Amino acid sequence: MGRITAMGTMLRLEKHFADLKQLDQLACHDSPVHRLDPRAKLITVLVFLVCLLSFDRYEVAALLPYLFFPLAIAARGNVSLAHIYPRLLLFLPFALLAGGLNPLFDRQVIVTIGAVPISGGWLSCISILLRFVLTLGVALLLIATTGFNDICASLERLGMPRPFAVQLLFLYRYIFVLGEEGLRMVRAWELRALHGGNMKVKVFGSLVGHLLLRTFDRARRIHLAMLSRGFHGGFHVHKRQEFGRREAGYAAGWSLFFVACRLWNLPSLVGSIITGGLP
């Protein structure tokens, strides 16, 4: 019967969960970006994503100016990129799954750099990976400079129905609870296992079943605890913020930059100016 190696995987997952938790701790820092109203940051990120995802699948060079936004936010928000890049690795397999096989199926040559022909499959694969880095990186920076509770509260203020916003917050919060429960179960199994840390599929299925039962029981206890503390489906935001001139300038300025990058291929224009100006 097949076996599943659990120990190394669980240790890596435990580290990734701890890394993701640190994002909310970063949101407690103070910086010009942290002090902005979350709605301005949400609107800006939304425009960023719409412009970024509207490019053709073969575009690569035109996406490069969008790297300026996460780099600027990380610098102004005092968020080290070392807190962001390791978390990208957790979701990198999904991007590779989406675009990793493109070079095998799309072999039509689109461009030639020097004497090297580049197929559409390689261009689309690089484009997918670049969009993945930009999209997830900006999302992580948004959490690190805002906090997920403020993000969900701002989504409600922007018009999202309250049940959806609350469920989104619960999904984020309690996925860590579920993950920690699963890690405790696997750790307990490892302490009792006598066969070197390899888990049989039958044992793995039993653990998943027990985790499901524990999830139902934990959800009931959490619900009763929330009701006893007066929870009625609303958000409790620690700091009240207003959408003022600074927020309007932030959202408008970045949005104009994103739209300009979408309408004009800035790297191509800069290259044309440089080559056109050379003797």
Short mmCIF file of C-alpha atoms in Angstrom, two decimals:
data_model
loop_
_atom_site.label_atom_id
_atom_site.label_comp_id
_atom_site.label_asym_id
_atom_site.label_seq_id
_atom_site.Cartn_x
_atom_site.Cartn_y
_atom_site.Cartn_z
CA MET A 1 0.00 0.00 0.00
CA GLY A 2 1.18 3.52 -0.78
CA ARG A 3 2.77 5.61 1.92
CA ILE A 4 2.78 9.35 2.52
CA THR A 5 5.80 11.03 4.03
CA ALA A 6 4.39 13.44 6.60
CA MET A 7 7.10 14.71 8.89
CA GLY A 8 8.99 16.98 6.51
CA THR A 9 5.78 18.25 4.91
CA MET A 10 4.22 19.10 8.26
CA LEU A 11 7.31 20.98 9.39
CA ARG A 12 7.26 23.06 6.21
CA LEU A 13 3.54 23.75 6.56
CA GLU A 14 4.01 24.76 10.19
CA LYS A 15 6.67 27.26 9.15
CA HIS A 16 4.47 28.66 6.36
CA PHE A 17 1.52 29.09 8.75
CA ALA A 18 3.75 30.95 11.19
CA ASP A 19 5.05 33.18 8.37
CA LEU A 20 1.52 34.06 7.22
CA LYS A 21 0.52 34.97 10.78
CA GLN A 22 3.33 37.51 10.92
CA LEU A 23 1.63 39.56 8.20
CA ASP A 24 -1.03 40.76 10.63
CA GLN A 25 1.69 41.69 13.10
CA LEU A 26 3.33 43.82 10.42
CA ALA A 27 0.00 45.62 9.99
CA CYS A 28 0.41 47.06 13.50
CA HIS A 29 3.46 49.08 12.45
CA ASP A 30 3.32 52.79 11.66
CA SER A 31 4.21 54.22 8.25
CA PRO A 32 2.69 56.54 5.63
CA VAL A 33 1.09 53.53 3.93
CA HIS A 34 -0.25 52.08 7.20
CA ARG A 35 -1.93 55.39 8.04
CA LEU A 36 -3.92 55.52 4.80
CA ASP A 37 -7.61 54.62 4.85
CA PRO A 38 -7.92 50.95 3.85
CA ARG A 39 -10.53 51.84 1.24
CA ALA A 40 -7.97 53.85 -0.73
CA LYS A 41 -5.58 50.91 -0.70
CA LEU A 42 -8.33 48.49 -1.73
CA ILE A 43 -9.45 50.66 -4.65
CA THR A 44 -5.84 51.06 -5.79
CA VAL A 45 -5.17 47.33 -5.64
CA LEU A 46 -8.41 46.62 -7.52
CA VAL A 47 -7.39 48.97 -10.38
CA PHE A 48 -3.92 47.39 -10.34
CA LEU A 49 -5.36 43.88 -10.71
CA VAL A 50 -7.83 44.85 -13.45
CA CYS A 51 -5.11 46.51 -15.53
CA LEU A 52 -2.59 43.74 -14.89
CA LEU A 53 -4.91 40.88 -15.80
CA SER A 54 -6.24 42.58 -18.93
CA PHE A 55 -2.96 42.15 -20.86
CA ASP A 56 -2.57 39.65 -23.67
CA ARG A 57 -1.23 36.26 -22.61
CA TYR A 58 2.02 36.81 -24.54
CA GLU A 59 2.84 40.17 -22.92
CA VAL A 60 5.94 40.22 -20.73
CA ALA A 61 7.82 43.50 -21.21
CA ALA A 62 4.65 45.60 -20.76
CA LEU A 63 4.15 44.04 -17.30
CA LEU A 64 7.52 45.16 -15.97
CA PRO A 65 6.49 48.74 -15.00
CA TYR A 66 3.92 47.24 -12.61
CA LEU A 67 6.81 45.99 -10.47
CA PHE A 68 7.30 49.60 -9.38
CA PHE A 69 4.07 49.55 -7.33
CA PRO A 70 4.88 46.70 -4.89
CA LEU A 71 8.47 47.92 -4.57
CA ALA A 72 7.30 51.44 -3.72
CA ILE A 73 4.68 50.20 -1.24
CA ALA A 74 7.21 47.94 0.48
CA ALA A 75 9.67 50.84 0.77
CA ARG A 76 7.11 53.41 2.03
CA GLY A 77 5.42 50.85 4.28
CA ASN A 78 8.68 49.67 5.89
CA VAL A 79 7.93 46.09 4.86
CA SER A 80 10.98 44.04 4.03
CA LEU A 81 10.69 42.01 0.85
CA ALA A 82 12.16 39.14 2.87
CA HIS A 83 8.72 38.90 4.53
CA ILE A 84 6.99 38.60 1.14
CA TYR A 85 9.06 36.37 -1.15
CA PRO A 86 9.15 33.28 1.13
CA ARG A 87 5.35 33.34 1.26
CA LEU A 88 5.17 33.39 -2.53
CA LEU A 89 6.94 30.04 -2.58
CA LEU A 90 4.00 28.45 -0.74
CA PHE A 91 1.69 29.12 -3.71
CA LEU A 92 4.27 28.89 -6.51
CA PRO A 93 3.27 25.29 -7.44
CA PHE A 94 -0.19 26.57 -8.48
CA ALA A 95 1.39 29.04 -10.92
CA LEU A 96 3.68 26.34 -12.28
CA LEU A 97 0.68 24.05 -12.68
CA ALA A 98 -1.13 26.74 -14.67
CA GLY A 99 1.70 27.65 -17.03
CA GLY A 100 4.45 25.06 -16.73
CA LEU A 101 3.20 22.94 -19.65
CA ASN A 102 2.59 25.85 -22.04
CA PRO A 103 6.01 25.50 -23.76
CA LEU A 104 5.11 21.92 -24.71
CA PHE A 105 1.77 22.76 -26.34
CA ASP A 106 2.35 26.21 -27.83
CA ARG A 107 5.50 25.98 -29.95
CA GLN A 108 4.76 28.70 -32.47
CA VAL A 109 7.64 31.19 -32.57
CA ILE A 110 6.44 34.67 -31.58
CA VAL A 111 9.65 36.68 -31.23
CA THR A 112 13.32 36.19 -31.98
CA ILE A 113 15.98 37.69 -29.71
CA GLY A 114 19.20 37.71 -31.66
CA ALA A 115 19.38 34.23 -33.11
CA VAL A 116 17.25 32.65 -30.37
CA PRO A 117 13.60 31.95 -31.32
CA ILE A 118 11.12 32.15 -28.44
CA SER A 119 7.81 30.33 -28.72
CA GLY A 120 4.47 31.57 -27.51
CA GLY A 121 4.43 28.87 -24.86
CA TRP A 122 7.52 30.27 -23.14
CA LEU A 123 6.16 33.81 -23.34
CA SER A 124 2.81 32.82 -21.84
CA CYS A 125 4.56 30.79 -19.11
CA ILE A 126 6.77 33.73 -18.13
CA SER A 127 3.75 36.05 -18.28
CA ILE A 128 1.76 33.80 -15.94
CA LEU A 129 4.63 33.59 -13.45
CA LEU A 130 5.16 37.35 -13.54
CA ARG A 131 1.45 38.05 -13.01
CA PHE A 132 1.44 35.53 -10.17
CA VAL A 133 4.34 37.28 -8.43
CA LEU A 134 2.76 40.71 -8.90
CA THR A 135 -0.77 39.70 -7.90
CA LEU A 136 0.09 37.67 -4.82
CA GLY A 137 2.87 40.03 -3.81
CA VAL A 138 0.53 43.03 -3.84
CA ALA A 139 -2.12 41.05 -1.92
CA LEU A 140 0.42 40.12 0.77
CA LEU A 141 1.61 43.71 0.98
CA LEU A 142 -1.99 44.85 1.38
CA ILE A 143 -2.42 42.50 4.35
CA ALA A 144 0.95 43.52 5.82
CA THR A 145 0.13 47.24 5.67
CA THR A 146 -3.58 47.07 6.52
CA GLY A 147 -4.55 43.94 8.44
CA PHE A 148 -7.19 41.48 7.30
CA ASN A 149 -9.80 42.69 9.79
CA ASP A 150 -9.58 46.25 8.40
CA ILE A 151 -9.64 44.90 4.84
CA CYS A 152 -12.90 43.03 5.43
CA ALA A 153 -14.44 46.00 7.27
CA SER A 154 -13.49 48.27 4.36
CA LEU A 155 -14.96 45.83 1.85
CA GLU A 156 -18.25 46.10 3.70
CA ARG A 157 -18.02 49.91 3.65
CA LEU A 158 -17.39 49.77 -0.10
CA GLY A 159 -20.60 47.84 -0.65
CA MET A 160 -19.87 44.16 -0.09
CA PRO A 161 -22.77 42.46 1.76
CA ARG A 162 -21.91 42.01 5.42
CA PRO A 163 -22.36 38.18 5.45
CA PHE A 164 -19.80 37.84 2.64
CA ALA A 165 -17.31 40.13 4.37
CA VAL A 166 -17.71 38.30 7.69
CA GLN A 167 -17.33 34.90 6.04
CA LEU A 168 -14.18 36.10 4.28
CA LEU A 169 -12.73 37.18 7.62
CA PHE A 170 -13.64 33.86 9.24
CA LEU A 171 -12.14 31.94 6.32
CA TYR A 172 -8.83 33.74 6.82
CA ARG A 173 -8.81 33.53 10.62
CA TYR A 174 -9.88 29.95 11.12
CA ILE A 175 -7.85 28.35 8.38
CA PHE A 176 -4.99 28.83 10.85
CA VAL A 177 -7.03 27.16 13.58
CA LEU A 178 -7.74 24.22 11.29
CA GLY A 179 -4.11 24.05 10.22
CA GLU A 180 -2.84 24.05 13.79
CA GLU A 181 -5.32 21.31 14.72
CA GLY A 182 -4.10 19.17 11.85
CA LEU A 183 -0.47 19.78 12.75
CA ARG A 184 -1.12 18.74 16.35
CA MET A 185 -2.73 15.50 15.20
CA VAL A 186 0.17 14.65 12.87
CA ARG A 187 2.70 15.52 15.57
CA ALA A 188 0.88 13.25 18.02
CA TRP A 189 0.95 10.43 15.45
CA GLU A 190 4.68 10.97 14.87
CA LEU A 191 5.41 10.65 18.59
CA ARG A 192 3.57 7.33 18.67
CA ALA A 193 4.72 5.92 15.32
CA LEU A 194 7.31 3.18 15.31
CA HIS A 195 8.05 2.93 11.60
CA GLY A 196 10.31 5.87 10.87
CA GLY A 197 7.90 8.68 10.02
CA ASN A 198 6.08 7.23 6.98
CA MET A 199 2.31 7.36 7.13
CA LYS A 200 0.11 4.75 5.46
CA VAL A 201 -2.72 6.00 3.32
CA LYS A 202 -5.23 4.26 5.62
CA VAL A 203 -3.85 6.09 8.65
CA PHE A 204 -3.86 9.36 6.73
CA GLY A 205 -7.53 8.88 5.85
CA SER A 206 -8.34 8.17 9.49
CA LEU A 207 -6.59 11.36 10.58
CA VAL A 208 -8.52 13.39 8.00
CA GLY A 209 -11.80 11.92 9.27
CA HIS A 210 -10.97 12.74 12.87
CA LEU A 211 -9.91 16.23 11.81
CA LEU A 212 -13.33 16.73 10.18
CA LEU A 213 -15.11 15.65 13.38
CA ARG A 214 -12.90 17.93 15.46
CA THR A 215 -13.65 20.78 13.05
CA PHE A 216 -17.41 20.45 13.60
CA ASP A 217 -16.95 20.37 17.36
CA ARG A 218 -14.51 23.30 17.32
CA ALA A 219 -16.87 25.35 15.13
CA ARG A 220 -19.74 24.78 17.58
CA ARG A 221 -17.62 25.84 20.56
CA ILE A 222 -16.31 28.93 18.73
CA HIS A 223 -19.85 29.92 17.75
CA LEU A 224 -21.07 29.64 21.36
CA ALA A 225 -18.06 31.60 22.60
CA MET A 226 -18.72 34.39 20.08
CA LEU A 227 -22.39 34.60 21.05
CA SER A 228 -21.52 34.76 24.75
CA ARG A 229 -19.25 37.74 23.98
CA GLY A 230 -21.95 39.66 22.17
CA PHE A 231 -21.01 39.04 18.55
CA HIS A 232 -23.82 40.08 16.20
CA GLY A 233 -22.12 39.88 12.82
CA GLY A 234 -20.39 43.29 12.86
CA PHE A 235 -16.76 44.34 12.69
CA HIS A 236 -14.87 45.95 15.53
CA VAL A 237 -12.22 48.25 14.06
CA HIS A 238 -9.69 49.64 16.50
CA LYS A 239 -8.92 52.84 14.59
CA ARG A 240 -11.37 54.98 12.69
CA GLN A 241 -10.07 56.47 9.47
CA GLU A 242 -11.47 58.93 6.97
CA PHE A 243 -11.14 59.04 3.21
CA GLY A 244 -9.51 62.44 2.74
CA ARG A 245 -7.42 64.28 0.20
CA ARG A 246 -4.34 62.19 0.85
CA GLU A 247 -6.28 58.97 0.18
CA ALA A 248 -7.88 60.44 -2.95
CA GLY A 249 -4.48 61.51 -4.27
CA TYR A 250 -2.99 58.10 -3.51
CA ALA A 251 -5.75 56.19 -5.30
CA ALA A 252 -5.98 58.60 -8.24
CA GLY A 253 -2.22 58.87 -8.77
CA TRP A 254 -1.54 55.17 -8.78
CA SER A 255 -4.64 54.43 -10.86
CA LEU A 256 -3.52 56.89 -13.55
CA PHE A 257 -0.12 55.23 -13.57
CA PHE A 258 -1.67 51.76 -13.99
CA VAL A 259 -3.95 52.92 -16.79
CA ALA A 260 -1.06 54.65 -18.56
CA CYS A 261 1.00 51.45 -18.35
CA ARG A 262 -1.95 49.57 -19.81
CA LEU A 263 -2.55 51.97 -22.69
CA TRP A 264 1.10 52.47 -23.66
CA ASN A 265 3.92 49.94 -23.65
CA LEU A 266 6.33 52.02 -21.59
CA PRO A 267 9.39 49.73 -21.98
CA SER A 268 8.89 49.76 -25.76
CA LEU A 269 8.53 53.56 -25.80
CA VAL A 270 11.64 54.03 -23.68
CA GLY A 271 13.56 51.62 -25.94
CA SER A 272 12.42 53.48 -29.05
CA ILE A 273 13.48 56.82 -27.56
CA ILE A 274 16.91 55.48 -26.58
CA THR A 275 17.59 53.75 -29.89
CA GLY A 276 16.15 56.66 -31.83
CA GLY A 277 18.41 59.09 -30.01
CA LEU A 278 21.57 57.10 -30.68
CA PRO A 279 23.74 58.25 -33.60
#
